[in-house]
Structure formats: structure tokens, C-alpha cells
Short mmCIF file of N, CA and C in Angstrom, two decimals:
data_model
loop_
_atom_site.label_atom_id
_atom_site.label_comp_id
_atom_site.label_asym_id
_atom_site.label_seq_id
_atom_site.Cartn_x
_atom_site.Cartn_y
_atom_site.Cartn_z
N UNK A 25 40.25 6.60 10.31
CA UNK A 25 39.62 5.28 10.31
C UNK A 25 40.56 4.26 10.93
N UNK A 26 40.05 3.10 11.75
CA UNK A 26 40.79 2.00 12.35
C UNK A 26 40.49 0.95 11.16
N UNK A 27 41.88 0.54 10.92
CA UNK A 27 41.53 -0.80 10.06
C UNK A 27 41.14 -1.92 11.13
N UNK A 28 40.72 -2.94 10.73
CA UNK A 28 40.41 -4.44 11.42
C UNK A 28 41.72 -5.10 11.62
N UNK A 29 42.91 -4.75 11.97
CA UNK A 29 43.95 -4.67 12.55
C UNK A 29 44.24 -3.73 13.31
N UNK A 30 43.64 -2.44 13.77
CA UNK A 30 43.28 -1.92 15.02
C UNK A 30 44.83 -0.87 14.76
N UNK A 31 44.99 -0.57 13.14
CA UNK A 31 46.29 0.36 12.74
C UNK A 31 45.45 1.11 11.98
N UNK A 32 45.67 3.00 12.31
CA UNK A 32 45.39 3.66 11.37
C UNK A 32 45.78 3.81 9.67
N UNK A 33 44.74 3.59 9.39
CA UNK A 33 44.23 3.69 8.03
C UNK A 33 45.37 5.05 7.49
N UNK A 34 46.17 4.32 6.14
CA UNK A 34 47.31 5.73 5.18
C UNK A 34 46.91 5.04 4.24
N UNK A 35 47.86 5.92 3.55
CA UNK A 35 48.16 5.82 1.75
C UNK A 35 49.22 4.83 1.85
N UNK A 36 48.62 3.37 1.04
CA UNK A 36 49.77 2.57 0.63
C UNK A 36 49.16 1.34 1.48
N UNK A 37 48.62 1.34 2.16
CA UNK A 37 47.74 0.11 3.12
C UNK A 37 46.90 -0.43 2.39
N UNK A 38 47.07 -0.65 1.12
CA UNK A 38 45.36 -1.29 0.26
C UNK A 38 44.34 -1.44 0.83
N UNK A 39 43.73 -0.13 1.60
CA UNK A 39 42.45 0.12 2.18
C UNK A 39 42.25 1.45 1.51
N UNK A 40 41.07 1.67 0.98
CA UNK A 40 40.58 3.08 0.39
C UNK A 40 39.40 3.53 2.10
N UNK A 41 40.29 5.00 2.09
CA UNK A 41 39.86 5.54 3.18
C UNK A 41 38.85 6.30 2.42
N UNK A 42 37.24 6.42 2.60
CA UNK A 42 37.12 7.18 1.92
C UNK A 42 36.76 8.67 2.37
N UNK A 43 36.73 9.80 1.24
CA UNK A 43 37.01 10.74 1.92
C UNK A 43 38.05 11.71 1.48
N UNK A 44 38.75 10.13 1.44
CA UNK A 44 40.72 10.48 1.73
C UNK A 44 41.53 10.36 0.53
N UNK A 45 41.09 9.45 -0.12
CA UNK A 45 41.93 8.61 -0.95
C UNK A 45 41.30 8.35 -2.06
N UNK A 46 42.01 8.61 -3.46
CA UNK A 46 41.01 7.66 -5.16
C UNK A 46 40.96 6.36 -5.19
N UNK A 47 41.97 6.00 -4.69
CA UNK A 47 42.40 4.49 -4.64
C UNK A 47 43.19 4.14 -3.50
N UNK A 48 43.93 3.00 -3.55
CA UNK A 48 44.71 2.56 -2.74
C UNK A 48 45.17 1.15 -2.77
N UNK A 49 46.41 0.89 -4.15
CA UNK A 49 46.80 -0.56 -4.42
C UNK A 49 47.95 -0.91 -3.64
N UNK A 50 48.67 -0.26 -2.67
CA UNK A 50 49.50 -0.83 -1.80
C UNK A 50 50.86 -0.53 -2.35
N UNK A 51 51.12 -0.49 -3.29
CA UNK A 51 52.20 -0.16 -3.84
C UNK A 51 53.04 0.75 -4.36
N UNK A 52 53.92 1.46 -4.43
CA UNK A 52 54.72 2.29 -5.03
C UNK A 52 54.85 3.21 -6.24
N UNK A 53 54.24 1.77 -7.33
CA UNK A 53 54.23 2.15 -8.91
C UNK A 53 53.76 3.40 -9.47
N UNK A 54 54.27 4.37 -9.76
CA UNK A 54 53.41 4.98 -9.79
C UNK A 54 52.84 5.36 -11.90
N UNK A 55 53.13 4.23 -12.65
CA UNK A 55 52.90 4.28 -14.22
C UNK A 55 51.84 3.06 -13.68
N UNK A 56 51.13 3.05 -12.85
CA UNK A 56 49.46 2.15 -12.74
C UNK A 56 48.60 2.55 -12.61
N UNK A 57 47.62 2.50 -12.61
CA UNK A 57 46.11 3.15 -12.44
C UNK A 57 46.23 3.81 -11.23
N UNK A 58 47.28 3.74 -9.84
CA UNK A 58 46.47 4.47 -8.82
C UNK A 58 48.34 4.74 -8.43
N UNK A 59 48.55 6.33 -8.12
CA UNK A 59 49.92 6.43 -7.53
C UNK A 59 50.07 6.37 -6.39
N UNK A 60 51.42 6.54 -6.00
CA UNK A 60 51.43 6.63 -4.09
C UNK A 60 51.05 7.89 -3.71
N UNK A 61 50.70 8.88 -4.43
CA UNK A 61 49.78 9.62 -3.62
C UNK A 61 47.95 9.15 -3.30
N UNK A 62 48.00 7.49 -3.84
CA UNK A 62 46.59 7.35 -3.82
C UNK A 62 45.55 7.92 -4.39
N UNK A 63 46.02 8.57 -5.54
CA UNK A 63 45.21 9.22 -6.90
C UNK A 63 45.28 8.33 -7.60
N UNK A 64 44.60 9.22 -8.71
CA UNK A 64 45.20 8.22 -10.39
C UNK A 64 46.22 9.21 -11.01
N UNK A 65 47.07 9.02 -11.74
CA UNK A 65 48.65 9.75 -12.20
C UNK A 65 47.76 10.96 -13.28
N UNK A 66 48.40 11.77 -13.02
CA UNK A 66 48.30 13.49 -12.81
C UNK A 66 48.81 14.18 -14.07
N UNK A 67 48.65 15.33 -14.80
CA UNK A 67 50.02 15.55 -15.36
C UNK A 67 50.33 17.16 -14.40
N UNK A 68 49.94 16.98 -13.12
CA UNK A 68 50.36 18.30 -12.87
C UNK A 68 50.96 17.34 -10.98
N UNK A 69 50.81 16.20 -11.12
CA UNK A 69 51.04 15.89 -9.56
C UNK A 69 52.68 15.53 -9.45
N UNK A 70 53.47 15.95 -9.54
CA UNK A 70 54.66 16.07 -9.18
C UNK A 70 55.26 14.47 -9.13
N UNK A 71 54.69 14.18 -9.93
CA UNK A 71 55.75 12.08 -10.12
C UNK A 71 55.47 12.09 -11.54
N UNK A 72 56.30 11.34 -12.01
CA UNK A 72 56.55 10.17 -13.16
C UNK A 72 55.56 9.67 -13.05
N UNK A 73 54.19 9.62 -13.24
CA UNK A 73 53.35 8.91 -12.84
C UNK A 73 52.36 8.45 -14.69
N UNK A 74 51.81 7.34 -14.67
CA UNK A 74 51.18 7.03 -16.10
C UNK A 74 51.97 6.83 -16.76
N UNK A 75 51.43 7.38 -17.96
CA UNK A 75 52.53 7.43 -19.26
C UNK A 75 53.39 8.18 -19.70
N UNK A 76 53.80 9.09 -18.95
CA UNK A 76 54.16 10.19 -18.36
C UNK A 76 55.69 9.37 -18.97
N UNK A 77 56.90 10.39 -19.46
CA UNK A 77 58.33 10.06 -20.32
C UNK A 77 59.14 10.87 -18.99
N UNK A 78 58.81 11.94 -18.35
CA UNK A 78 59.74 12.45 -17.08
C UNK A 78 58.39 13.22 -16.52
N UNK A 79 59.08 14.49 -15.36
CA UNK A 79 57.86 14.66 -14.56
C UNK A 79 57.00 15.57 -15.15
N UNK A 80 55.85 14.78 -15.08
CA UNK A 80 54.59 15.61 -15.44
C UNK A 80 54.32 15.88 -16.68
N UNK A 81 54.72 14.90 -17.83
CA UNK A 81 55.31 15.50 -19.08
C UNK A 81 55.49 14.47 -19.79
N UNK A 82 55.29 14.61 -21.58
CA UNK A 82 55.19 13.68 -22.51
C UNK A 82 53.86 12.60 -22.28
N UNK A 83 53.89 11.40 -22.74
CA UNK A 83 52.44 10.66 -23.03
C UNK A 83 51.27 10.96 -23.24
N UNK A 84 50.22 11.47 -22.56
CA UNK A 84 49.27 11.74 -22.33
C UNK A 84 49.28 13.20 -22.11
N UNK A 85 50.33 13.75 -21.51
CA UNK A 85 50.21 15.23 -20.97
C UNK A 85 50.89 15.98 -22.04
N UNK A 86 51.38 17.16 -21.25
CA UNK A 86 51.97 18.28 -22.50
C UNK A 86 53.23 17.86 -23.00
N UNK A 87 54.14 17.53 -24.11
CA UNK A 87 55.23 17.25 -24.28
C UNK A 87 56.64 17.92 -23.33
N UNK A 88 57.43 17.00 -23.40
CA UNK A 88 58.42 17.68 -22.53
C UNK A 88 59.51 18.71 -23.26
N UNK A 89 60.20 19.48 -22.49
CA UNK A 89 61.31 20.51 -22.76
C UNK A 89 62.51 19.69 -23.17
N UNK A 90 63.70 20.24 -23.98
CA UNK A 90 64.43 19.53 -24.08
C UNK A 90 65.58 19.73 -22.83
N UNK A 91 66.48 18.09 -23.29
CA UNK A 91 66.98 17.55 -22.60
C UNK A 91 66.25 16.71 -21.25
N UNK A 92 64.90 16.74 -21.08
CA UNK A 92 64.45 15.87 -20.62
C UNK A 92 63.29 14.81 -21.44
N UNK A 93 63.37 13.69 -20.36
CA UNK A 93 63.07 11.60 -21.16
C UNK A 93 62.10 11.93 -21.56
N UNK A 94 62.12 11.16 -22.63
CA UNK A 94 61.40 10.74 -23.79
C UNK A 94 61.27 9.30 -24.49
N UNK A 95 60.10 8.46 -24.44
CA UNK A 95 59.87 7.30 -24.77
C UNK A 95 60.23 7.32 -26.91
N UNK A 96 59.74 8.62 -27.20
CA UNK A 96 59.34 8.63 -28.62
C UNK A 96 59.29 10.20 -28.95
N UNK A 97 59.86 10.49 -30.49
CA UNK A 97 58.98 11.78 -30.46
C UNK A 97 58.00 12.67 -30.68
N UNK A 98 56.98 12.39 -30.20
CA UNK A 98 55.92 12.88 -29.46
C UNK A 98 56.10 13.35 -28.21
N UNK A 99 57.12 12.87 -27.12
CA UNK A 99 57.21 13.06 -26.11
C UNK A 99 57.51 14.53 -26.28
N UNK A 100 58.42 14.84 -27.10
CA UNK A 100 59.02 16.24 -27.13
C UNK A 100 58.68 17.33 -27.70
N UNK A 101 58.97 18.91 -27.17
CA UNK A 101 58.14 20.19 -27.52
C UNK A 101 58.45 19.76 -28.98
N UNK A 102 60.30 20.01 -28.74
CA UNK A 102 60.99 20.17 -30.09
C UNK A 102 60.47 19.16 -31.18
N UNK A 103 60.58 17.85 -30.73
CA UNK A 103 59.77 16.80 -31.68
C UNK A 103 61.16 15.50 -32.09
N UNK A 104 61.72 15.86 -31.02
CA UNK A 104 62.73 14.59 -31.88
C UNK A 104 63.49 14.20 -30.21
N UNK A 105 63.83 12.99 -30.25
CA UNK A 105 63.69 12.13 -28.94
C UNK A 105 65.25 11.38 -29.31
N UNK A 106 66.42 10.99 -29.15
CA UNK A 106 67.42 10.60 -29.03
C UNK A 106 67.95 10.12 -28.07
N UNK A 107 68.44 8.99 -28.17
CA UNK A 107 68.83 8.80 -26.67
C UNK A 107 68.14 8.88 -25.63
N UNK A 108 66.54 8.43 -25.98
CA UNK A 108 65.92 8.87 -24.52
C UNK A 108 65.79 10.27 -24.18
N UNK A 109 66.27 11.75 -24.87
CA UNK A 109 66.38 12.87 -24.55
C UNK A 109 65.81 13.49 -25.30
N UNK A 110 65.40 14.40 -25.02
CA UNK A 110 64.38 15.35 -25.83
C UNK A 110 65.64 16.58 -26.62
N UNK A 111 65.73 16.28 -27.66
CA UNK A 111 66.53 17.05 -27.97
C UNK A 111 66.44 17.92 -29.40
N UNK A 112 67.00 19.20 -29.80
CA UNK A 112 66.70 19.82 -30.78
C UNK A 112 67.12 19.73 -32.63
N UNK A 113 66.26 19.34 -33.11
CA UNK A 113 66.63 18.99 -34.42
C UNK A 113 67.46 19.89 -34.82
N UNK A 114 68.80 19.03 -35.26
CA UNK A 114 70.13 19.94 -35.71
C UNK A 114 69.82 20.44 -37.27
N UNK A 115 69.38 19.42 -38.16
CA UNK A 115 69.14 19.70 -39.67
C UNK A 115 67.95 18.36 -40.46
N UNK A 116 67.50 19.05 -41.71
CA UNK A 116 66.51 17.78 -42.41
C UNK A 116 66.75 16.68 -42.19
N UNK A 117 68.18 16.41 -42.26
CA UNK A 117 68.58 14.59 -41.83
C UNK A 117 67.96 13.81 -40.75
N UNK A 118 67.73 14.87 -39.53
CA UNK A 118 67.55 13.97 -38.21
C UNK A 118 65.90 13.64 -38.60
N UNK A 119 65.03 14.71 -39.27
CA UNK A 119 63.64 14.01 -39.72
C UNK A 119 63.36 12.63 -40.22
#
């Protein structure tokens, strides 16, 4: 497609090609309704994307492995989140 600036139409041009593209907000972000792949955030599309704590993983999707981010624990298989890290409950205390 030619935009009305006479430049082919991508991902990241806030023009929805359609066809091509879910969306298209121009921007980078990819924890917003539409990523730079011009989807909506994935839990299998290879970004940090949504609510997503690292890739593809925690918020909304499957919890993450340890030693990787974590907002909370929920994020994590193990269930306990430190430091931002998904990490393995040592004893009753850390509950």
C-alpha cells in the first residue's frame, strides 16, 4: 500500500495496512494494546510484551522459570518472587 505521503506502508507508521497488520500505534511499547510487531502482545511472540514479568511469561501467560523477572509471586512456577527474580523457596519462613 502507498500512504498519502507517497511512502510504503510498515509496521510502526500508525497506518493499519490491512491484511498485514492488528494494529498499528507508531510506537515501540510493547506492554500496550498493540506491539511492534503490530499485533496485540502474545504469550508465545517473542517480546516482553503486556503484562508479561520477562519473555513470554508471568501476568497473563504461563508463570516464569526461576531466576527469571517477576512483578509478584504469581509470576513464578516456584511461587516466590525476590528481588524481582523468580526464585526457589528455601524454607516455611520465606511463605
Amino acid at each position: 500500500a502507498c500512504l498519502d505521503t507517497c511512502a510504503a506502508a510498515s509496521c510502526g507508521d500508525s497506518y493499519v495496512e490491512d491484511g498485514v497488520e492488528a494494529c498499528d500505534d507508531g510506537n515501540a511499547d510493547n506492554t500496550d494494546a498493540c506491539t511492534e510487531l503490530c499485533a496485540a502482545p502474545a504469550c508465545d511472540d517473542g517480546l516482553v510484551s503486556g503484562d508479561e514479568s520477562d519473555l513470554d511469561c508471568g501476568g497473563s501467560c504461563d508463570p516464569c522459570a526461576l531466576g527469571l523477572a517477576c512483578a509478584g509471586d504469581d509470576d513464578c512456577a516456584e511461587g516466590l518472587c525476590v528481588g524481582e527474580l523468580c526464585t526457589l523457596i528455601a524454607n516455611c519462613a520465606d511463605l
